[in-house]
Tab-separated table of C-alpha atoms in Angstrom:
chain	number	residue	atom	x	y	z
A	12	UNK	CA	-30.593	-103.427	-47.952
A	13	UNK	CA	-33.303	-104.076	-50.545
A	14	UNK	CA	-32.565	-107.778	-51.145
A	15	UNK	CA	-33.959	-108.922	-47.583
A	16	UNK	CA	-36.308	-107.760	-44.935
A	17	UNK	CA	-34.594	-104.984	-42.750
A	18	UNK	CA	-34.482	-105.890	-39.135
A	19	UNK	CA	-34.331	-103.894	-36.031
A	20	UNK	CA	-30.863	-105.193	-35.469
A	21	UNK	CA	-29.928	-103.549	-38.818
A	22	UNK	CA	-31.212	-100.181	-37.529
A	23	UNK	CA	-29.537	-100.639	-34.228
A	24	UNK	CA	-26.090	-101.466	-35.972
A	25	UNK	CA	-26.306	-98.646	-38.374
A	26	UNK	CA	-27.221	-96.141	-35.754
A	27	UNK	CA	-24.544	-97.312	-33.497
A	28	UNK	CA	-26.760	-98.256	-30.583
A	29	UNK	CA	-28.016	-101.353	-28.899
A	30	UNK	CA	-31.185	-103.188	-30.091
A	31	UNK	CA	-33.084	-102.264	-26.998
A	32	UNK	CA	-32.015	-98.597	-27.403
A	33	UNK	CA	-33.231	-98.714	-30.883
A	34	UNK	CA	-36.572	-100.178	-30.059
A	35	UNK	CA	-37.258	-97.655	-27.211
A	36	UNK	CA	-36.296	-94.732	-29.554
A	37	UNK	CA	-38.590	-95.939	-32.215
A	38	UNK	CA	-41.455	-96.628	-29.578
A	39	UNK	CA	-40.922	-93.300	-27.892
A	40	UNK	CA	-40.334	-95.139	-24.859
A	41	UNK	CA	-37.569	-95.447	-22.288
A	42	UNK	CA	-34.778	-92.979	-21.384
A	43	UNK	CA	-33.236	-92.119	-24.738
A	44	UNK	CA	-31.555	-88.697	-25.296
A	45	UNK	CA	-33.553	-86.826	-27.842
A	46	UNK	CA	-30.720	-86.568	-30.219
A	47	UNK	CA	-30.120	-90.374	-30.208
A	48	UNK	CA	-33.956	-90.867	-30.726
A	49	UNK	CA	-33.877	-88.671	-33.844
A	50	UNK	CA	-30.839	-90.379	-35.365
A	51	UNK	CA	-32.411	-93.861	-34.997
A	52	UNK	CA	-35.597	-92.726	-36.362
A	53	UNK	CA	-33.710	-91.123	-39.261
A	54	UNK	CA	-31.829	-94.324	-39.825
A	55	UNK	CA	-34.991	-96.409	-39.866
A	56	UNK	CA	-36.481	-94.355	-42.515
A	57	UNK	CA	-33.426	-94.424	-44.749
A	58	UNK	CA	-33.003	-98.133	-44.471
A	59	UNK	CA	-36.857	-98.722	-44.895
A	60	UNK	CA	-37.292	-100.439	-41.617
A	61	UNK	CA	-41.144	-101.484	-40.942
A	62	UNK	CA	-41.792	-102.518	-37.530
A	63	UNK	CA	-43.759	-105.806	-37.212
A	64	UNK	CA	-47.524	-105.186	-36.800
A	65	UNK	CA	-47.946	-108.134	-34.443
A	66	UNK	CA	-45.128	-106.902	-32.142
A	67	UNK	CA	-47.010	-103.376	-32.165
A	68	UNK	CA	-50.297	-105.247	-30.809
A	69	UNK	CA	-48.092	-107.008	-28.317
A	70	UNK	CA	-46.883	-103.737	-26.794
A	71	UNK	CA	-50.555	-102.721	-26.098
A	72	UNK	CA	-51.660	-106.018	-24.494
A	73	UNK	CA	-50.368	-109.485	-23.036
A	74	UNK	CA	-51.082	-112.835	-24.433
A	75	UNK	CA	-50.375	-114.454	-21.253
A	76	UNK	CA	-48.053	-116.823	-22.960
A	77	UNK	CA	-44.435	-117.511	-23.854
A	78	UNK	CA	-43.393	-119.499	-26.710
A	79	UNK	CA	-40.643	-122.534	-26.406
A	80	UNK	CA	-38.391	-123.625	-29.458
A	81	UNK	CA	-36.512	-126.681	-28.856
A	82	UNK	CA	-34.097	-128.356	-31.467
A	83	UNK	CA	-35.720	-130.798	-33.891
A	84	UNK	CA	-34.092	-133.826	-32.168
A	85	UNK	CA	-35.662	-132.734	-28.508
A	86	UNK	CA	-38.589	-135.069	-28.676
A	87	UNK	CA	-36.437	-138.229	-27.985
A	88	UNK	CA	-34.041	-136.803	-25.653
A	89	UNK	CA	-34.717	-136.758	-21.787
A	90	UNK	CA	-32.552	-133.639	-21.266
A	91	UNK	CA	-34.881	-131.437	-23.297
A	92	UNK	CA	-37.935	-132.975	-21.963
A	93	UNK	CA	-36.735	-132.193	-18.292
A	94	UNK	CA	-35.676	-128.588	-19.275
A	95	UNK	CA	-39.183	-128.088	-20.726
A	96	UNK	CA	-40.996	-129.243	-17.621
A	97	UNK	CA	-38.641	-126.854	-15.765
A	98	UNK	CA	-39.524	-123.886	-18.097
A	99	UNK	CA	-43.251	-124.651	-17.614
A	100	UNK	CA	-43.093	-124.713	-14.058
A	101	UNK	CA	-41.284	-121.536	-13.548
A	102	UNK	CA	-43.551	-119.664	-16.304
A	103	UNK	CA	-46.696	-120.493	-14.349
A	104	UNK	CA	-45.288	-118.915	-11.200
A	105	UNK	CA	-45.714	-115.776	-13.290
A	106	UNK	CA	-49.044	-116.720	-14.825
A	107	UNK	CA	-47.542	-117.350	-18.200
A	108	UNK	CA	-48.673	-120.339	-20.213
A	109	UNK	CA	-46.026	-122.093	-22.468
A	110	UNK	CA	-46.553	-122.707	-26.132
A	111	UNK	CA	-44.395	-125.389	-27.538
A	112	UNK	CA	-43.119	-124.381	-31.178
A	113	UNK	CA	-42.970	-127.556	-33.202
A	114	UNK	CA	-40.030	-127.404	-35.667
A	115	UNK	CA	-42.490	-127.562	-38.662
A	116	UNK	CA	-44.490	-124.519	-37.442
A	117	UNK	CA	-41.275	-122.725	-36.429
A	118	UNK	CA	-39.886	-123.124	-40.036
A	119	UNK	CA	-42.968	-121.694	-41.879
A	120	UNK	CA	-45.580	-124.418	-41.699
A	121	UNK	CA	-49.208	-123.719	-40.828
A	122	UNK	CA	-49.476	-121.066	-38.154
A	123	UNK	CA	-45.655	-120.830	-37.661
A	124	UNK	CA	-42.830	-118.306	-38.257
A	125	UNK	CA	-41.672	-117.326	-41.587
A	126	UNK	CA	-38.226	-118.396	-42.953
A	127	UNK	CA	-34.767	-116.985	-42.635
A	128	UNK	CA	-34.654	-112.931	-42.602
A	129	UNK	CA	-38.416	-112.623	-41.987
A	130	UNK	CA	-40.224	-111.550	-39.092
A	131	UNK	CA	-42.161	-114.188	-37.098
A	132	UNK	CA	-45.462	-112.343	-37.063
A	133	UNK	CA	-47.841	-115.580	-36.528
A	134	UNK	CA	-45.660	-116.457	-33.612
A	135	UNK	CA	-45.181	-113.165	-32.104
A	136	UNK	CA	-48.830	-112.522	-32.069
A	137	UNK	CA	-49.562	-115.604	-29.824
A	138	UNK	CA	-46.674	-114.986	-27.326
A	139	UNK	CA	-45.291	-112.226	-25.089
A	140	UNK	CA	-41.604	-113.863	-25.259
A	141	UNK	CA	-39.826	-116.399	-26.683
A	142	UNK	CA	-37.480	-119.137	-25.056
A	143	UNK	CA	-34.992	-120.443	-27.828
A	144	UNK	CA	-32.949	-123.402	-26.678
A	145	UNK	CA	-29.402	-124.360	-27.873
A	146	UNK	CA	-30.160	-122.382	-30.984
A	147	UNK	CA	-28.314	-123.739	-34.323
A	148	UNK	CA	-26.829	-121.494	-36.814
A	149	UNK	CA	-28.098	-123.833	-39.370
A	150	UNK	CA	-31.770	-123.788	-37.947
A	151	UNK	CA	-33.725	-121.588	-40.657
A	152	UNK	CA	-36.539	-120.675	-37.949
A	153	UNK	CA	-33.921	-118.915	-35.521
A	154	UNK	CA	-33.462	-115.654	-37.206
A	155	UNK	CA	-37.122	-115.154	-37.564
A	156	UNK	CA	-37.758	-115.949	-33.893
A	157	UNK	CA	-34.885	-113.451	-32.962
A	158	UNK	CA	-36.466	-110.751	-34.759
A	159	UNK	CA	-40.020	-111.477	-33.696
A	160	UNK	CA	-40.511	-108.176	-32.137
A	161	UNK	CA	-40.896	-109.798	-28.417
A	162	UNK	CA	-38.104	-110.395	-25.903
A	163	UNK	CA	-36.263	-113.654	-26.660
A	164	UNK	CA	-34.080	-115.522	-23.948
A	165	UNK	CA	-31.636	-118.151	-25.421
A	166	UNK	CA	-30.532	-121.324	-23.410
A	167	UNK	CA	-26.818	-121.007	-24.591
A	168	UNK	CA	-25.567	-118.341	-27.000
A	169	UNK	CA	-26.478	-118.067	-30.560
A	170	UNK	CA	-23.386	-118.255	-32.743
A	171	UNK	CA	-25.232	-116.995	-35.950
A	172	UNK	CA	-24.745	-113.398	-37.655
A	173	UNK	CA	-28.301	-112.214	-37.075
A	174	UNK	CA	-30.172	-110.426	-34.127
A	175	UNK	CA	-28.941	-110.895	-30.745
A	176	UNK	CA	-31.375	-112.160	-28.033
A	177	UNK	CA	-32.692	-110.016	-25.204
A	178	UNK	CA	-31.091	-112.209	-22.659
A	179	UNK	CA	-29.221	-115.571	-22.384
A	180	UNK	CA	-28.613	-118.355	-19.771
A	181	UNK	CA	-25.430	-120.128	-20.555
A	182	UNK	CA	-23.212	-122.999	-19.107
A	183	UNK	CA	-19.451	-123.476	-19.158
A	184	UNK	CA	-19.203	-126.176	-21.615
A	185	UNK	CA	-15.590	-125.898	-21.890
A	186	UNK	CA	-15.134	-126.340	-18.083
A	187	UNK	CA	-17.548	-129.559	-17.980
A	188	UNK	CA	-15.564	-131.389	-20.707
A	189	UNK	CA	-12.192	-130.238	-19.144
A	190	UNK	CA	-13.417	-131.677	-15.783
A	191	UNK	CA	-14.116	-134.977	-17.574
A	192	UNK	CA	-10.884	-135.054	-19.248
A	193	UNK	CA	-9.033	-134.262	-16.120
A	194	UNK	CA	-10.972	-136.893	-14.230
A	195	UNK	CA	-10.136	-139.882	-16.378
A	196	UNK	CA	-6.528	-138.825	-16.600
A	197	UNK	CA	-6.278	-138.836	-12.985
A	198	UNK	CA	-7.850	-142.141	-13.030
A	199	UNK	CA	-4.646	-143.389	-15.064
A	200	UNK	CA	-6.140	-142.944	-18.921
A	201	UNK	CA	-3.304	-142.028	-21.233
A	202	UNK	CA	-5.179	-141.819	-24.492
A	203	UNK	CA	-8.701	-140.512	-24.094
A	204	UNK	CA	-11.311	-140.226	-26.816
A	205	UNK	CA	-14.105	-137.728	-27.203
A	206	UNK	CA	-17.253	-138.599	-29.252
A	207	UNK	CA	-18.296	-135.059	-29.929
A	208	UNK	CA	-21.526	-133.818	-31.281
A	209	UNK	CA	-22.110	-132.550	-34.934
A	210	UNK	CA	-23.849	-129.212	-35.238
A	211	UNK	CA	-23.592	-125.489	-34.924
A	212	UNK	CA	-24.912	-125.064	-31.437
A	213	UNK	CA	-22.802	-123.408	-28.822
A	214	UNK	CA	-22.609	-126.525	-26.880
A	215	UNK	CA	-21.417	-128.873	-29.743
A	216	UNK	CA	-19.036	-126.198	-30.822
A	217	UNK	CA	-17.322	-125.795	-27.322
A	218	UNK	CA	-17.156	-129.368	-26.897
A	219	UNK	CA	-15.115	-129.980	-30.229
A	220	UNK	CA	-12.919	-127.120	-29.586
A	221	UNK	CA	-12.144	-128.045	-25.873
A	222	UNK	CA	-11.266	-131.606	-27.018
A	223	UNK	CA	-8.474	-130.319	-29.323
A	224	UNK	CA	-7.305	-127.444	-27.047
A	225	UNK	CA	-7.092	-129.665	-23.866
A	226	UNK	CA	-5.018	-132.215	-25.727
A	227	UNK	CA	-2.599	-129.668	-26.916
A	228	UNK	CA	-2.292	-128.000	-23.424
A	229	UNK	CA	-1.656	-131.422	-21.699
A	230	UNK	CA	0.565	-132.876	-24.330
A	231	UNK	CA	-2.031	-135.845	-24.736
A	232	UNK	CA	-3.453	-136.692	-28.087
A	233	UNK	CA	-7.264	-136.822	-27.921
A	234	UNK	CA	-8.921	-139.203	-30.202
A	235	UNK	CA	-11.848	-137.091	-31.444
A	236	UNK	CA	-14.726	-138.547	-33.384
A	237	UNK	CA	-17.852	-136.508	-34.486
A	238	UNK	CA	-21.163	-138.128	-34.130
A	239	UNK	CA	-24.794	-136.914	-34.565
A	240	UNK	CA	-26.094	-134.207	-32.131
A	241	UNK	CA	-28.614	-136.647	-30.919
A	242	UNK	CA	-26.697	-139.705	-31.505
A	243	UNK	CA	-28.557	-143.139	-30.423
A	244	UNK	CA	-26.831	-145.744	-28.400
A	245	UNK	CA	-26.566	-147.771	-31.738
A	246	UNK	CA	-24.621	-144.923	-33.512
A	247	UNK	CA	-22.262	-144.574	-30.324
A	248	UNK	CA	-21.710	-148.320	-30.413
A	249	UNK	CA	-20.668	-148.347	-34.119
A	250	UNK	CA	-18.450	-145.509	-33.742
A	251	UNK	CA	-16.745	-146.615	-30.578
A	252	UNK	CA	-16.238	-150.084	-32.094
A	253	UNK	CA	-14.645	-148.553	-35.118
A	254	UNK	CA	-12.382	-146.333	-32.715
A	255	UNK	CA	-11.210	-149.018	-30.383
A	256	UNK	CA	-10.649	-151.563	-33.433
A	257	UNK	CA	-8.497	-148.770	-35.156
A	258	UNK	CA	-6.960	-147.387	-32.039
A	259	UNK	CA	-6.639	-149.915	-29.335
A	260	UNK	CA	-4.689	-147.660	-27.288
A	261	UNK	CA	-7.582	-145.728	-26.416
A	262	UNK	CA	-8.250	-146.391	-22.623
A	263	UNK	CA	-11.099	-143.891	-22.099
A	264	UNK	CA	-14.009	-142.861	-24.068
A	265	UNK	CA	-16.166	-139.584	-23.314
A	266	UNK	CA	-19.457	-139.731	-25.133
A	267	UNK	CA	-21.141	-136.157	-25.514
A	268	UNK	CA	-24.827	-137.005	-26.690
A	269	UNK	CA	-27.745	-137.496	-24.226
A	270	UNK	CA	-28.522	-141.202	-23.704
A	271	UNK	CA	-25.756	-142.611	-26.150
A	272	UNK	CA	-23.230	-143.722	-23.501
A	273	UNK	CA	-24.865	-147.259	-23.215
A	274	UNK	CA	-23.713	-147.895	-26.913
A	275	UNK	CA	-20.188	-147.178	-25.625
A	276	UNK	CA	-20.574	-149.715	-22.838
A	277	UNK	CA	-21.763	-152.398	-25.426
A	278	UNK	CA	-19.048	-151.785	-27.775
A	279	UNK	CA	-16.597	-152.240	-24.886
A	280	UNK	CA	-18.336	-155.610	-23.932
A	281	UNK	CA	-18.124	-156.720	-27.598
A	282	UNK	CA	-14.303	-156.093	-27.416
A	283	UNK	CA	-13.778	-157.782	-24.125
A	284	UNK	CA	-13.029	-154.341	-22.605
A	285	UNK	CA	-13.985	-154.319	-18.810
A	286	UNK	CA	-15.495	-150.984	-18.089
A	287	UNK	CA	-14.135	-149.011	-14.852
A	288	UNK	CA	-10.694	-148.964	-13.508
A	289	UNK	CA	-8.311	-147.009	-11.276
A	290	UNK	CA	-4.721	-146.464	-11.745
A	291	UNK	CA	-3.891	-149.097	-9.088
A	292	UNK	CA	-5.882	-151.748	-11.085
A	293	UNK	CA	-3.929	-150.613	-14.282
A	294	UNK	CA	-0.757	-151.449	-12.658
A	295	UNK	CA	-2.051	-154.727	-11.134
A	296	UNK	CA	-3.439	-155.694	-14.534
A	297	UNK	CA	-0.006	-155.017	-16.251
A	298	UNK	CA	1.562	-157.052	-13.383
A	299	UNK	CA	-0.937	-159.812	-13.724
A	300	UNK	CA	0.030	-159.927	-17.427
A	301	UNK	CA	3.733	-160.198	-16.967
A	302	UNK	CA	3.012	-163.039	-14.123
A	303	UNK	CA	0.833	-164.937	-16.737
A	304	UNK	CA	3.369	-164.405	-19.415
A	305	UNK	CA	6.407	-165.770	-17.054
A	306	UNK	CA	4.223	-168.793	-16.059
A	307	UNK	CA	3.721	-169.709	-19.612
A	308	UNK	CA	7.398	-169.520	-20.466
A	309	UNK	CA	7.994	-171.808	-17.412
A	310	UNK	CA	5.650	-174.642	-18.980
A	311	UNK	CA	6.823	-174.114	-22.651
A	312	UNK	CA	10.456	-173.212	-22.313
A	313	UNK	CA	9.731	-170.343	-24.789
A	314	UNK	CA	10.804	-166.864	-24.133
A	315	UNK	CA	7.871	-164.584	-22.978
A	316	UNK	CA	6.428	-162.163	-25.622
A	317	UNK	CA	7.137	-158.404	-25.350
A	318	UNK	CA	3.505	-156.584	-25.360
A	319	UNK	CA	3.011	-154.354	-28.196
A	320	UNK	CA	2.135	-150.807	-28.013
A	321	UNK	CA	-1.247	-149.900	-26.362
A	322	UNK	CA	-3.237	-151.638	-23.578
A	323	UNK	CA	-3.591	-155.258	-23.405
A	324	UNK	CA	-7.144	-156.531	-24.422
A	325	UNK	CA	-7.875	-157.193	-20.775
A	326	UNK	CA	-7.039	-153.582	-19.841
A	327	UNK	CA	-10.101	-151.861	-18.639
A	328	UNK	CA	-11.678	-149.009	-20.375
A	329	UNK	CA	-12.968	-145.871	-18.670
A	330	UNK	CA	-16.496	-144.406	-19.997
A	331	UNK	CA	-18.124	-141.112	-19.163
A	332	UNK	CA	-20.876	-138.755	-20.502
A	333	UNK	CA	-21.118	-135.111	-21.094
A	334	UNK	CA	-24.830	-135.268	-20.293
A	335	UNK	CA	-26.354	-137.440	-17.402
A	336	UNK	CA	-29.703	-138.680	-17.417
A	337	UNK	CA	-31.651	-142.009	-17.051
A	338	UNK	CA	-29.443	-143.857	-19.493
A	339	UNK	CA	-26.372	-143.027	-17.660
A	340	UNK	CA	-27.595	-143.631	-14.223
A	341	UNK	CA	-29.339	-146.869	-14.889
A	342	UNK	CA	-26.521	-148.232	-17.075
A	343	UNK	CA	-24.336	-151.395	-15.848
A	344	UNK	CA	-21.959	-150.046	-14.851
A	345	UNK	CA	-23.434	-146.775	-13.838
A	346	UNK	CA	-21.830	-144.019	-16.035
A	347	UNK	CA	-19.893	-141.192	-14.695
A	348	UNK	CA	-21.484	-137.922	-16.219
A	349	UNK	CA	-21.842	-134.143	-15.970
A	350	UNK	CA	-25.364	-133.202	-14.609
A	351	UNK	CA	-26.459	-130.190	-16.210
A	352	UNK	CA	-29.402	-129.893	-14.184
A	353	UNK	CA	-32.006	-129.465	-17.263
A	354	UNK	CA	-35.104	-128.934	-15.160
A	355	UNK	CA	-33.304	-126.093	-13.164
A	356	UNK	CA	-31.938	-124.961	-16.419
A	357	UNK	CA	-35.269	-124.555	-18.046
A	358	UNK	CA	-36.280	-122.754	-14.889
A	359	UNK	CA	-33.457	-120.343	-15.123
A	360	UNK	CA	-34.275	-119.532	-18.723
A	361	UNK	CA	-37.811	-118.792	-18.099
A	362	UNK	CA	-37.076	-116.915	-14.937
A	363	UNK	CA	-34.751	-114.541	-16.873
A	364	UNK	CA	-37.794	-114.094	-19.678
A	365	UNK	CA	-40.329	-113.362	-16.950
A	366	UNK	CA	-38.007	-110.935	-15.129
A	367	UNK	CA	-37.291	-109.119	-18.219
A	368	UNK	CA	-41.006	-108.991	-19.396
A	369	UNK	CA	-41.801	-107.577	-15.714
A	370	UNK	CA	-39.073	-104.974	-15.871
A	371	UNK	CA	-37.233	-106.537	-13.054
A	372	UNK	CA	-34.291	-107.214	-15.227
A	373	UNK	CA	-32.885	-104.893	-18.049
A	374	UNK	CA	-32.277	-106.468	-21.480
A	375	UNK	CA	-28.880	-107.730	-22.609
A	376	UNK	CA	-28.583	-109.778	-19.238
A	377	UNK	CA	-26.648	-112.935	-19.170
A	378	UNK	CA	-26.773	-115.446	-16.455
A	379	UNK	CA	-24.799	-118.524	-15.705
A	380	UNK	CA	-25.992	-121.747	-15.010
A	381	UNK	CA	-23.944	-124.373	-12.845
A	382	UNK	CA	-23.311	-128.241	-13.488
A	383	UNK	CA	-21.957	-130.801	-11.368
A	384	UNK	CA	-19.704	-133.780	-12.102
A	385	UNK	CA	-21.356	-137.163	-10.996
A	386	UNK	CA	-18.569	-139.937	-10.777
A	387	UNK	CA	-19.850	-143.590	-10.894
A	388	UNK	CA	-18.420	-146.915	-11.329
A	389	UNK	CA	-17.528	-146.478	-14.850
A	390	UNK	CA	-14.557	-144.715	-14.088
A	391	UNK	CA	-14.047	-145.390	-10.387
A	392	UNK	CA	-14.464	-148.884	-9.825
A	393	UNK	CA	-12.127	-151.679	-10.588
A	394	UNK	CA	-12.924	-155.114	-11.918
A	395	UNK	CA	-14.378	-157.352	-9.456
């Protein structure tokens, strides 16, 4: 392993033990059998492992701070700001300040971490532990943060091949999208569409996979379109316009990115699609169309035309979002959404890290965070 820096995870895997056991063996701490301790030390010497000097300093003293690493798009999304406030509030309860790691510094800028495969010495020297939220496989800062020599808790799982975090707080993202798809079909949708996020986070990956698997399981073709992880309302509007023009049979659109749903509403308005319906509204609309067609036939003497496939342009459109927030609650009509409770999620992540640092919780702990489906007029109210 001379082509890159040897990490603690390399030592653990080669020795056939967990990362925490390898750490305890090399530090001479914890309840590790003597034979295991000797094996881990021998493997470390053979691989040429060199522990991080900043991490060694941290074992002797506390900095009184924890680091928070957010996705690069976080600064313009309400979700991550609320999550950060929750994390700060919980960390302060244990006497910790929170250091926000800017993307530039996390990727090797002034005072930041080193690049992929390197140990995050400058970061680790300033904090006792790290929170890494929605880690992307493509984020070059994440491997270094995970191997910084301090406990790391991730918000959602990390899908990359490098070091595993010390702990994680996860949501059942497959279940939340399933709940939305079930809801719109219960309200009468026959051809739902999902604007799923691009990227390699666990959240984005789960949503794309669930859209496909749900359709297969229910025998319903889900129109899947990929949009940026932090798509703007304008980007969501453009994608929705193209979708509905190419596939007018779509009668429900579930938009994943935080704050993008108003763009779906604007696209619906542009195409004359009323937002919000129920199964009975759909039936009434179809009956009204047949009545209007028959009346036209009586006046003109022409045979009524047979509607083509897909909804009539007057057929309402259901709209929902995978992330609740100010944009969905204040939209007109208000948009049905999954409330991921970001402030509570931030608290949960910080609480797990504090518990690990204080020895109240063992490493490798995974906790689950609950979400709630908030149904609103965009899927429950018929046209006035």
